[in-house]
XYZ file of C-alpha atoms in Angstrom:
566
model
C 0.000 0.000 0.000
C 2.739 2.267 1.240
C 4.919 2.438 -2.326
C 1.589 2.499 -4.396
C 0.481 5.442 -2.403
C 4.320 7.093 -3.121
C 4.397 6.127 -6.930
C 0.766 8.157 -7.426
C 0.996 11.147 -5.026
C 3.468 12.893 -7.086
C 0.989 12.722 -9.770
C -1.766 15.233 -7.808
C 0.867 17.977 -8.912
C 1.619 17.012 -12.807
C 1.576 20.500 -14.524
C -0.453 18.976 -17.948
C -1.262 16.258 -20.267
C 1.979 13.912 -21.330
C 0.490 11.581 -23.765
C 3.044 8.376 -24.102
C 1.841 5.593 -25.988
C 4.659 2.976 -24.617
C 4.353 0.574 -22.167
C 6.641 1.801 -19.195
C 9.621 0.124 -18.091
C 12.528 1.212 -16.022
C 14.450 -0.590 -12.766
C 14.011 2.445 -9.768
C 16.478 3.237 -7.765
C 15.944 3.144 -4.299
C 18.050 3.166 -1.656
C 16.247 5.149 0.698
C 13.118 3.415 0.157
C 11.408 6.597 -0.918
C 10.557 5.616 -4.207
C 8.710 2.184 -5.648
C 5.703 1.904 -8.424
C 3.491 -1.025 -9.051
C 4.719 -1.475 -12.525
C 7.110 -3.382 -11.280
C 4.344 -6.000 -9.479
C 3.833 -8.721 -11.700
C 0.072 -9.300 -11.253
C -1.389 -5.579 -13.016
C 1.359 -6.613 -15.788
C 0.125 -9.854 -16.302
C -3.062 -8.584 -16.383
C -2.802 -6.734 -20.189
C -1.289 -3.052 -20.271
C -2.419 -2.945 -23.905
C -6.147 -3.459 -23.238
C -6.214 -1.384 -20.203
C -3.812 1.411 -21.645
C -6.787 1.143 -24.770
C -9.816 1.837 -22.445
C -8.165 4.409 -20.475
C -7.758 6.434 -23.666
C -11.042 5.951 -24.548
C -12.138 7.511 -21.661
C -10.211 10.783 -21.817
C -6.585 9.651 -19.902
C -4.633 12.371 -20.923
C -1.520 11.842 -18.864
C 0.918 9.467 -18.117
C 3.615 10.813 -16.092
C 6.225 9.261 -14.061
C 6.665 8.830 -10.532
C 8.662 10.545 -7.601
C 8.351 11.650 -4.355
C 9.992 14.588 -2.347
C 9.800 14.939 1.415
C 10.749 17.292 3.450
C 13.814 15.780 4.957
C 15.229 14.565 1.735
C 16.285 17.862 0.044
C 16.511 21.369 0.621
C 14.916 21.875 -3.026
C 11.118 21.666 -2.820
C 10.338 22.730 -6.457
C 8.666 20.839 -9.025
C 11.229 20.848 -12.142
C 14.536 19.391 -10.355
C 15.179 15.351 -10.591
C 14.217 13.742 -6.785
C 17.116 12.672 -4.896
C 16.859 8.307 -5.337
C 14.760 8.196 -8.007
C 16.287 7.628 -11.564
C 13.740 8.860 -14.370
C 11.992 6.672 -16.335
C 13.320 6.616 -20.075
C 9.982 8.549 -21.953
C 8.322 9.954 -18.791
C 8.433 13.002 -17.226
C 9.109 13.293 -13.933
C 6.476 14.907 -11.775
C 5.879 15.230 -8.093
C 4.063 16.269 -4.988
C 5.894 17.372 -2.013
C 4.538 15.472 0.776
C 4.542 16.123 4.900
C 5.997 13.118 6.500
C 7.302 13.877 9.533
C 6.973 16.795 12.496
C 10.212 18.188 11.697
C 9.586 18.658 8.359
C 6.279 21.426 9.269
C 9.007 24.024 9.688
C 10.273 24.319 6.442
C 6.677 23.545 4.940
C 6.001 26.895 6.590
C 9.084 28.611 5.212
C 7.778 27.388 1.789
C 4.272 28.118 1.913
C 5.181 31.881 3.363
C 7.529 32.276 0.300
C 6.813 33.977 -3.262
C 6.224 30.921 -4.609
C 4.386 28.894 -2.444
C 3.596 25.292 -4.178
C -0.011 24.535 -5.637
C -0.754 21.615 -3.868
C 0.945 20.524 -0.595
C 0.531 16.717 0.497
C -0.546 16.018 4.437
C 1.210 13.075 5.592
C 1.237 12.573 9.534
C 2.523 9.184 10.253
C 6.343 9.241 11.187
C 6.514 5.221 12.582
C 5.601 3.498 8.962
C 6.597 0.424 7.549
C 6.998 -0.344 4.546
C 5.768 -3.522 4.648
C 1.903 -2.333 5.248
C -0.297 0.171 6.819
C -1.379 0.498 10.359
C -4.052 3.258 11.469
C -2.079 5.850 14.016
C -2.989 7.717 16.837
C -1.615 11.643 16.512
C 1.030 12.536 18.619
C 0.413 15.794 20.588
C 3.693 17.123 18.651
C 2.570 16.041 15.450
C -0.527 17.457 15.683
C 0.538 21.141 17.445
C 3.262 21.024 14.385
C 0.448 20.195 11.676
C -2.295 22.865 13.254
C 0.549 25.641 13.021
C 1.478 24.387 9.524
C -2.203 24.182 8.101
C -2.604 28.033 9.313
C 0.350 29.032 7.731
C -1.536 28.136 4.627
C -2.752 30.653 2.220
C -5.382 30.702 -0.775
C -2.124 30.000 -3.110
C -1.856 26.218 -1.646
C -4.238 23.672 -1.697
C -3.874 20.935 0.974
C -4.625 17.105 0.437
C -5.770 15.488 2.923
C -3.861 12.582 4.711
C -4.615 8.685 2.790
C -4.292 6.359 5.761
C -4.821 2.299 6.021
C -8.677 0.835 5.660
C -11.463 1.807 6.914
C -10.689 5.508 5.260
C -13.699 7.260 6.685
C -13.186 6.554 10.346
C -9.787 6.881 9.929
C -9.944 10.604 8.977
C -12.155 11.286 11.705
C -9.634 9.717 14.002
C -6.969 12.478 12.167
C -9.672 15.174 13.049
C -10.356 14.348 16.355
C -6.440 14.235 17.345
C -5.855 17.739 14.959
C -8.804 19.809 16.225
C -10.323 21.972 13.196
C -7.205 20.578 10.486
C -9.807 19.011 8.427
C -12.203 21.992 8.200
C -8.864 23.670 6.243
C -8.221 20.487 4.324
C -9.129 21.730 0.612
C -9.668 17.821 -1.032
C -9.971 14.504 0.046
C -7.745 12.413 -1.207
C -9.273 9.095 -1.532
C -8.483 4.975 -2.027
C -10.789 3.192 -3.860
C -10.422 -0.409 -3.698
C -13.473 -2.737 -4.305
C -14.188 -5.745 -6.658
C -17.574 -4.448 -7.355
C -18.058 -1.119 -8.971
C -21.165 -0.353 -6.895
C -18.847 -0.630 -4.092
C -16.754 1.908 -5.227
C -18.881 4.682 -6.022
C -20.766 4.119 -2.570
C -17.198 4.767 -1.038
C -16.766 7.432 -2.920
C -20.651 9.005 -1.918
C -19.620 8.240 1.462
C -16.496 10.373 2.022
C -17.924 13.424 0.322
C -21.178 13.004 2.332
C -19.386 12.340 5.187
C -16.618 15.580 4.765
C -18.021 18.119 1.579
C -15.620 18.840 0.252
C -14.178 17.693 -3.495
C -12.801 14.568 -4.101
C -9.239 13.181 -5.764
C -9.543 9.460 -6.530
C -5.946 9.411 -6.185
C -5.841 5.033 -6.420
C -8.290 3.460 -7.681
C -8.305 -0.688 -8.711
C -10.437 -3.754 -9.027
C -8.780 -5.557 -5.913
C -9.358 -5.613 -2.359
C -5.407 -6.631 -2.009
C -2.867 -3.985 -3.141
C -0.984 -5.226 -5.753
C -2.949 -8.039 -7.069
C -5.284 -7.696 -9.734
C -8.332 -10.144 -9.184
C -9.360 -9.113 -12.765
C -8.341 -10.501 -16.565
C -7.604 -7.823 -18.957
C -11.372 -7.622 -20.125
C -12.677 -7.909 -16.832
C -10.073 -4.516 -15.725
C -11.733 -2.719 -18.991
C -15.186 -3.633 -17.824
C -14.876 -2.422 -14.328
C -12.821 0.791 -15.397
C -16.072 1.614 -17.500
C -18.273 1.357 -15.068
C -16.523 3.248 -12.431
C -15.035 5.856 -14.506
C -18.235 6.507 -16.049
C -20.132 6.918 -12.827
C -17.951 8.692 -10.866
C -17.999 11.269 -13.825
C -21.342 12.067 -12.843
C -19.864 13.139 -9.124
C -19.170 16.878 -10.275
C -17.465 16.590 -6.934
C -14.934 14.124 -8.079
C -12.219 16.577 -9.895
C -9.815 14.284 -10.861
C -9.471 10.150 -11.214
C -6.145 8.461 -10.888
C -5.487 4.792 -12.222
C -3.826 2.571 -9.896
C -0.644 2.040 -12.065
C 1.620 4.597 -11.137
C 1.110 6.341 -14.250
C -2.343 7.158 -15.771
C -4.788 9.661 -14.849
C -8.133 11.052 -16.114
C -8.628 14.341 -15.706
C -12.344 15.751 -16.593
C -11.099 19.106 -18.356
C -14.629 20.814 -17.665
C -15.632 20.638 -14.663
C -19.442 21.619 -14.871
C -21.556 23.105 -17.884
C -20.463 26.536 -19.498
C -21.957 28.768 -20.896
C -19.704 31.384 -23.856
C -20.607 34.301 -25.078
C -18.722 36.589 -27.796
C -19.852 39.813 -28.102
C -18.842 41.157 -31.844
C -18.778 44.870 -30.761
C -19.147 48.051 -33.116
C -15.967 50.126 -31.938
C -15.086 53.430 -33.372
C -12.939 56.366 -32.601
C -14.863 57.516 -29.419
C -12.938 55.592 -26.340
C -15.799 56.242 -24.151
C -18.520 55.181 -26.400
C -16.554 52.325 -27.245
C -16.974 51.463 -23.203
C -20.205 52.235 -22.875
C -21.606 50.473 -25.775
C -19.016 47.344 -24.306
C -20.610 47.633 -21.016
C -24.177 47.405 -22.686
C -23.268 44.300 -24.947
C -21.969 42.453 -21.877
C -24.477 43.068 -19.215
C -26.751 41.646 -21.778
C -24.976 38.288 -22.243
C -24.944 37.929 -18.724
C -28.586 38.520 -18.792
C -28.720 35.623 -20.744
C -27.058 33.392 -17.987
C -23.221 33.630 -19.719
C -20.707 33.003 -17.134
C -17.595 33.777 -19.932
C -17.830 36.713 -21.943
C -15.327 37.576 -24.914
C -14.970 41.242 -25.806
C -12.979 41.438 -29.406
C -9.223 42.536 -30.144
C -9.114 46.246 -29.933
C -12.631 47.031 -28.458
C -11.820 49.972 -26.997
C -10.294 51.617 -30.574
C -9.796 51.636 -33.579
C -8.309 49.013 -35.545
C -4.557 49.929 -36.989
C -0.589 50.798 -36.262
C -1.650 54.913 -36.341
C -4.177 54.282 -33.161
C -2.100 52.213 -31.134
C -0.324 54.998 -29.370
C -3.114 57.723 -29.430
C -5.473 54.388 -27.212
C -2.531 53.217 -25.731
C -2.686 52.726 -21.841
C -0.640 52.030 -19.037
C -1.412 48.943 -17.368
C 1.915 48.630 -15.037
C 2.371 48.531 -11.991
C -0.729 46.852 -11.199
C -3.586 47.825 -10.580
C -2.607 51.457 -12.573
C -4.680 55.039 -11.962
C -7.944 54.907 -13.713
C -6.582 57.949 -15.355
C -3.687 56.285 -16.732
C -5.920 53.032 -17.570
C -9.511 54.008 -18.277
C -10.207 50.960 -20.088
C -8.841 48.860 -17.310
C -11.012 49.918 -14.570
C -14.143 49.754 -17.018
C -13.107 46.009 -17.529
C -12.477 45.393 -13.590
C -15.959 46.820 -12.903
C -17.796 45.559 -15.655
C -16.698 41.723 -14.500
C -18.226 42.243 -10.934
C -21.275 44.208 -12.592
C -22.098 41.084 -14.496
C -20.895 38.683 -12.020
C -19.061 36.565 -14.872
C -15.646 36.084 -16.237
C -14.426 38.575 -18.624
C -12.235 38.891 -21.474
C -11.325 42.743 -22.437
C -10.480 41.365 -25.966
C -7.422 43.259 -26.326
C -6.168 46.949 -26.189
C -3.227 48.863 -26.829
C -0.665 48.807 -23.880
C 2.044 51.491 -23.262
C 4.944 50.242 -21.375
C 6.461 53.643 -19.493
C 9.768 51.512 -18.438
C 10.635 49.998 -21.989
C 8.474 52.685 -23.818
C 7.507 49.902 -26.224
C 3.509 49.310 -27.199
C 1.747 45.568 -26.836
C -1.555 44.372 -27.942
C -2.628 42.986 -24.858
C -5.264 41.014 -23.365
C -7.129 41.417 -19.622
C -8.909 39.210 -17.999
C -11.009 39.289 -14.724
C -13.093 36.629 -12.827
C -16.708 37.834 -11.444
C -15.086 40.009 -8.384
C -13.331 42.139 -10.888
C -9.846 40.773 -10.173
C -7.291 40.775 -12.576
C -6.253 36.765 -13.089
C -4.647 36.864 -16.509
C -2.852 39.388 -19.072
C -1.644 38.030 -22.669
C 0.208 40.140 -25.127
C 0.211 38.818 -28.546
C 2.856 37.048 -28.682
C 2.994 37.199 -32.705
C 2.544 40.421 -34.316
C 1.088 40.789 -37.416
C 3.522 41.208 -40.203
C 2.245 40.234 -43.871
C 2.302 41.265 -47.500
C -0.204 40.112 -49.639
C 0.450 41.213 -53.045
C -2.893 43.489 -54.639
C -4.951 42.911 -51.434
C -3.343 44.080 -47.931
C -0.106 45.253 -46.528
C 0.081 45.313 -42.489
C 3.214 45.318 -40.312
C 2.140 45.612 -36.823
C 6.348 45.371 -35.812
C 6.209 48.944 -36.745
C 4.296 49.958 -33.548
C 4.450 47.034 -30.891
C 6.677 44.685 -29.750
C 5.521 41.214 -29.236
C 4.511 39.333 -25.692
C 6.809 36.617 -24.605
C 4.569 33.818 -22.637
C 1.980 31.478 -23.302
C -1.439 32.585 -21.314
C -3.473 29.788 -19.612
C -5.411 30.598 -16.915
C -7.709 28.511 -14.141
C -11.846 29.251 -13.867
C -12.130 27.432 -10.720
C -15.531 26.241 -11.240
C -14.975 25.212 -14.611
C -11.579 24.374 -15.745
C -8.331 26.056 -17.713
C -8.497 27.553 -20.445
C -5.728 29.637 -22.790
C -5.565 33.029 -24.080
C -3.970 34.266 -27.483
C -5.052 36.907 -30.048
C -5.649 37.089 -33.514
C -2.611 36.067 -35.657
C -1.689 33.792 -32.804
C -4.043 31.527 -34.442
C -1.634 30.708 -36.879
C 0.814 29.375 -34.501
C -0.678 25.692 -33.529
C 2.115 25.402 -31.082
C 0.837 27.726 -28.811
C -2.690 25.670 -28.988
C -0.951 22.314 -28.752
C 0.452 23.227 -25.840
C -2.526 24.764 -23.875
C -4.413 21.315 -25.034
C -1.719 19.343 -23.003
C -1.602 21.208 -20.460
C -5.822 20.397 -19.806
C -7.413 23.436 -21.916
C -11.038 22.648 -22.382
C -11.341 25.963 -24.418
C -8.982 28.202 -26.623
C -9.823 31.469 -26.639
C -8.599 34.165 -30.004
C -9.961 38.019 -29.982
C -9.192 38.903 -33.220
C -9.663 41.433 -36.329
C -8.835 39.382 -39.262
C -9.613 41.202 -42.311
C -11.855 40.805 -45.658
C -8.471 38.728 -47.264
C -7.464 36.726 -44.543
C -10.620 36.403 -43.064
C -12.439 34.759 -46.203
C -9.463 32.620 -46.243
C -8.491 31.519 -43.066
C -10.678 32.347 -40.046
C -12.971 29.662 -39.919
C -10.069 27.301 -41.352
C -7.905 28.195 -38.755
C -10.478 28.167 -35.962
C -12.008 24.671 -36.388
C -8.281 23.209 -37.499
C -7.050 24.145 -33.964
C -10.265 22.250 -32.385
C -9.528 19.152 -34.622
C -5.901 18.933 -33.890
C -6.691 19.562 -30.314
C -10.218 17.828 -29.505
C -10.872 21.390 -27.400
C -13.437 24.275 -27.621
C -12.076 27.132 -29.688
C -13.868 30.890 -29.311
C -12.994 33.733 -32.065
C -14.395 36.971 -31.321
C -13.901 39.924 -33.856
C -15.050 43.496 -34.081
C -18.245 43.916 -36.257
C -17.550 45.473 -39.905
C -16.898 48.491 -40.535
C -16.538 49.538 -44.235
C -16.087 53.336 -43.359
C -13.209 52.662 -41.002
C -9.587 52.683 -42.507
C -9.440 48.988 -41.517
C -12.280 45.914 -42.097
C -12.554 43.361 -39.692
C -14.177 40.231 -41.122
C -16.718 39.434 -38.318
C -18.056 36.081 -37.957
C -16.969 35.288 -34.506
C -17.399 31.901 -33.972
C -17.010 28.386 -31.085
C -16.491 25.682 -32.862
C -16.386 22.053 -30.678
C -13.829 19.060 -30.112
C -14.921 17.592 -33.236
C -14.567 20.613 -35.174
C -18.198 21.449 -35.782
C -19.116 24.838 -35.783
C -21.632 25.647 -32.743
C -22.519 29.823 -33.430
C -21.483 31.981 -36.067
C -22.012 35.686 -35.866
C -22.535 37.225 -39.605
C -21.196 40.787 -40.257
C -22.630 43.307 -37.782
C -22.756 43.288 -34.088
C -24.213 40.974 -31.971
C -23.492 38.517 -29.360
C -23.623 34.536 -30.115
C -23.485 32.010 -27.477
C -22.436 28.420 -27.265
C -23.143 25.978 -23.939
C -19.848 24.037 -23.561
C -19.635 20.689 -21.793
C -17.648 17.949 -20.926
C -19.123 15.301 -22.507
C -18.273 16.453 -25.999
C -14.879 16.627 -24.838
C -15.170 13.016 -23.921
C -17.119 11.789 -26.911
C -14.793 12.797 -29.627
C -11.795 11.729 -27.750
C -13.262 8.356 -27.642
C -13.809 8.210 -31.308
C -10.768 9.080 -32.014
C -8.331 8.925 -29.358
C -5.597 10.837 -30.736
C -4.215 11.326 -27.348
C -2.699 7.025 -27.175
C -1.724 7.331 -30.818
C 1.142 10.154 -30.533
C 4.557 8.710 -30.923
C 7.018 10.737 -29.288
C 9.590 8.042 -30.077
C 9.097 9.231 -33.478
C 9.200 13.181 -33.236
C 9.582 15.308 -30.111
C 6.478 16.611 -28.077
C 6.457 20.366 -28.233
C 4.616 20.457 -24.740
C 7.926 19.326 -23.272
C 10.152 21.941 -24.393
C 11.473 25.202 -22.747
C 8.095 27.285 -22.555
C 7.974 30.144 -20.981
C 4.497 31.150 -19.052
C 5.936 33.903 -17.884
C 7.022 37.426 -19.164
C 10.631 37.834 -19.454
C-alpha cells in the first residue's frame, strides 16, 4: 500500500497532459526506500497493459507521467522541475511530483515554503512518522505532530491547496480519528484524497458518496483498482476494462470528483470541464470615441450575462480603432498593477464591468504602453466575477504580412511582441488559454494549452476581408480538430467606413470541429453551452491522445516554454 500510495501522489501535482503511448519500463532506484511503483508487481502486468492502456484512452486519460516523491527531509529543493534525490527517471516519462509532509520536523520548512513567493499549488498532508513499509497500520496523533500540523495548516494561504492525509482501511473513520487528534485541520483540508479499492463497482462509487457526504468537500480518486489486495489484480484484462467503465463513467457524474487516478503509477483522467459553461462573444461596433466604445461594451456584456453567460469575450481592440496609427493615441498604461484609472480608463471599465455582471471577462485586447521599456503591446485582460485581474496576454505574434494586390500590415512597426503562453484557471470550470488574432496561426501555442488540460482556446481577433475569407474559420475549427478542445474567435463587427475591415463572424467551434454559433457581419453577441461530454465523446472516437509517438518526433509540450514574461 505504502509504495503504491508514493508512486501516485506525485501525480496530484503534474503540470499537464503527457500523452506516451509505450508501455513503461525502467528498474528504480531506491536506496532510501522513498521511491517504488506497481509497474514493477507482476500481477497488473500480467493482467494486459495494452487493453487497459486502450480503455483508459477511450475515456479521456490524458496523462501518463512518471513517478517521484519529495519529502521534506530529503532535500533542501522543494520545487517541481529538479530530478528527486533516489529516483532515476523513467526513459519517456516526465518526472512529476508532490511534495509530501511526512514527519513533524519537516512542518518548519513547509512553513518557510508556503510563506515564500512561490508557495507550491498543492501541498501533500502526511502525519505518520513510525511506517513500515511492509503495510499500513491506522495511528494515533502525537500531541507534537498534531501542534506542528495545526501551526502548519494556518500558515496556509489561498495560493496552496492541501490534500488530505490517505491512511490504512477503513478511510472514513480513519480521517475522523486524524480530526479528532488535529482539532479543526480538516475543516482547512481543501480535497480529500481518496483509495478506492473494491471488486464491485457499486462498491466503489458508494465509497466514494460516502467520504464526500461524510466531509463536503471535493474529491481526488488518487488510487483506484479492481482488488481488495494492493498489488494483485483479481481481474483478466477484459474484466479490468469492464470495471474501469463502469466506475469511470459513474464517478464522472460526481461533479465533486475533480480528478481520477489509475492505480498504475502512471495514468490519470482528468475531466477538463468541470461543470456546464456557458460562452458568449460579443462582436462589438468600436469606433474612434474611447468612451462610447466602453459604454456600448458595457451594454453588450451586461446583456450576455442577462442571458445566464458566465464567460464573456470582448474582441481585439474594443476599446479603438483598428490599426498601427491608433495604437499609441489608445494606448494605456497597465503597469504597476492595478494602474490610476486615469492612466488606464479601459482597465477599470473592464475590472468593474466583470463584478457588474458577475461573470468572467475577457477585455479582448487593447493597446498597452509600457512607461519603463516605452515599447507598445496588444494585450489582453482578464477578470473573474469580483473584478480581479487573473490573466494578461500580449500577442505574442505580431502581425507582419504582404499580400500582393490585397493588404499590406506590419504591426512590428508599432508594438513589440509578448513573450509567454497565457493559460489561466476558472475554478468552477476548468483552464483555459488566451492568445489573439494572428496567434491563431501558430498551432504550437494551442498544442500546448491542449496538453496542459485546456477545455477551451480562446482568439480576440480582427482578421480582415483577405485573410478572413481565407483563413478564419479554417484556422479556428483546425485548432479544435488537432486539439479535440473548444475554440472561441471573437472579432469586431464590420466596418466599411473605417480605414481597416474586420471580417466578423466570430465563432465556437467544438472538439470535433463542428461549428456551434457563427455571428454574420454586424454586431451581436452569439453564445455556445460548452460541456464535458463532448470533450469526452470525440476523444473516444478518435483517441488521438494514445496514438502520438514521441519516439518518433519530439512533443512540443515538453520543451522550454515560458508562461511567464521575461
Amino acid at each position: 500500500m505504502y509504495l503504491t500510495l508514493l508512486s501516485l501522489v506525485p501525480l496530484l501535482a503534474a503540470a499537464g497532459p503527457l500523452e506516451k503511448r509505450q508501455e513503461p519500463s525502467f528498474t528504480p532506484n531506491t536506496p532510501s526506500g522513498f521511491c517504488g511503483a506497481v509497474f514493477n508487481t507482476d500481477a497488473c502486468r500480467k493482467a494486459g497493459w495494452s487493453k487497459v492502456w486502450g480503455e483508459l484512452t477511450s475515456h479521456g486519460v490524458s496523462n501518463a507521467i512518471g513517478f517521484s516523491l519529495q519529502p521534506f527531509s530529503q532535500k533542501n529543493n522543494y520545487d517541481t522541475t529538479s530530478p528527486p534525490g533516489p529516483c532515476v527517471e523513467p526513459e519517456g516519462f516526465d518526472v512529476t511530483r508532490l511534495p509530501l509532509i511526512m514527519d513533524p520536523a519537516d512542518t518548519n520548512k513547509a512553513i518557510e515554503w508556503l510563506k515564500s513567493d512561490h508557495p507550491p499549488p498543492y501541498l501533500g498532508l502526511f502525519n505518520e512518522p513510525d511506517f513500515s513499509f511492509g503495510g499500513w497500520t491506522p495511528v494515533t496523533l502525537p500531541e507534537a505532530s498534531a501542534k506542528n500540523l495545526t501551526t502548519l495548516i494556518d500558515a496556509k494561504t489561498s495560493s496552496t491547496k492541501l490534500l488530505s492525509p490517505v491512511p490504512a482501511f477503513p478511510f472514513p473513520e480513519w480521517l475522523d480519528q486524524f480530526d479528532g487528534n488535529c482539532t479543526g485541520c480538516m475543516d482547512k483540508i481543501d480535497i480529500i484524497s481518496a483509495h478506492i479499492y473494491h471488486v464491485k463497482p457499486e462498491d466503489s462509487i458508494a465509497q466514494i458518496e460516502a467520504i464526500h457526504e461524510r466531509w463536503q468537500k471535493p474529491i481526488w480518486v488518487t488510487e483506484m483498482a479492481p482488488t481488495t489486495e494492493v498489488g494483485k489484480c483479481q481481474y483478466t484484462a477484459d474484466e479490468m476494462s469492464n470495471y474501469m467503465t463502469t466506475v469511470v463513467n459513474a464517478i464522472k457524474k460526481l461533479d465533486y470528483v475533480e480528478k481520477i487516478f489509475w492505480n498504475g503509477g502512471a495514468y490519470v483522467m482528468t475531466t477538463l470541464l468541470k461543470r456546464p459553461l456557458k460562452l458568449a462573444l460579443v462582436q462589438l461596433a468600436t469606433g474612434s470615441d474611447k468612451s462610447a466604445n466602453l459604454s456600448r461594451a458595457r451594454s453588450r456584456v451586461l446583456e450576455a450575462a442577462q442571458q445566464g453567460a458566465s464567460l464573456i469575450v470582448l474582441p481585439e481592440c474594443f476599446n479603438s480603432p483598428y490599426g498601427c496609427q491608433y495604437f499609441p493615441k489608445y494606448a494605456e498604461t497597465l503597469l504597476p498593477s492595478p494602474p490610476s484609472n486615469e492612466k488606464a480608463p479601459s482597465f477599470h471599465a473592464l475590472s468593474d464591468l466583470a463584478k457588474e455582471a458577475n461573470a468572467y471577462l475577457l477585455g479582448g485586447s487593447i493597446p498597452e504602453y509600457e512607461t519603463s521599456t516605452k515599447k507598445y503591446f496588444n494585450t489582453s485582460l482578464m477578470f473573474n466575477p469580483e473584478g480581479e485581474l487573473i490573466a494578461t496576454h500580449r500577442k505574442v505574434h505580431l502581425f507582419d504580412i504582404d499580400i500582393p494586390g490585397k493588404i499590406t500590415f506590419k504591426e512590428s512597426e508599432i508594438l513589440s511582441p509578448g513573450n509567454k503562453i497565457t493559460l489561466v484557471d476558472l475554478p468552477e470550470y476548468g483552464r483555459i488559454a488566451l492568445a489573439i488574432c494572428y496567434d491563431i496561426r501558430f498551432p504550437e501555442l494551442a498544442t500546448i494549452a491542449a496538453r496542459k488540460q485546456c477545455f477551451l482556446l480562446l482568439y480576440p481577433g480582427a482578421f480582415n476581408l483577405t485573410t478572413g475569407a481565407l483563413h478564419w474559420s479554417l484556422q479556428a475549427r483546425a485548432r479544435a480538430m488537432d486539439n479535440q478542445v473548444y475554440v472561441g474567435l471573437c472579432s469586431p463587427a464590420r466596418d466599411m467606413e473605417a480605414s481597416y475591415n474586420a471580417w466578423g463572424h466570430s465563432m465556437v467551434v467544438d472538439p470535433n470541429a463542428a461549428v456551434m454559433t457563427e455571428a454574420g457581419e454586424n454586431e451581436e453577441v452569439v453564445y455556445a453551452d460548452l460541456n464535458e461530454d463532448k470533450i469526452q465523446e470525440t476523444r473516444k472516437g478518435i483517441p488521438l491522445q494514445g496514438q502520438r509517438r514521441f519516439d518518433v518526433y519530439p512533443d512540443v509540450s515538453e520543451g522550454k516554454i515560458k508562461f511567464e514574461e521575461a
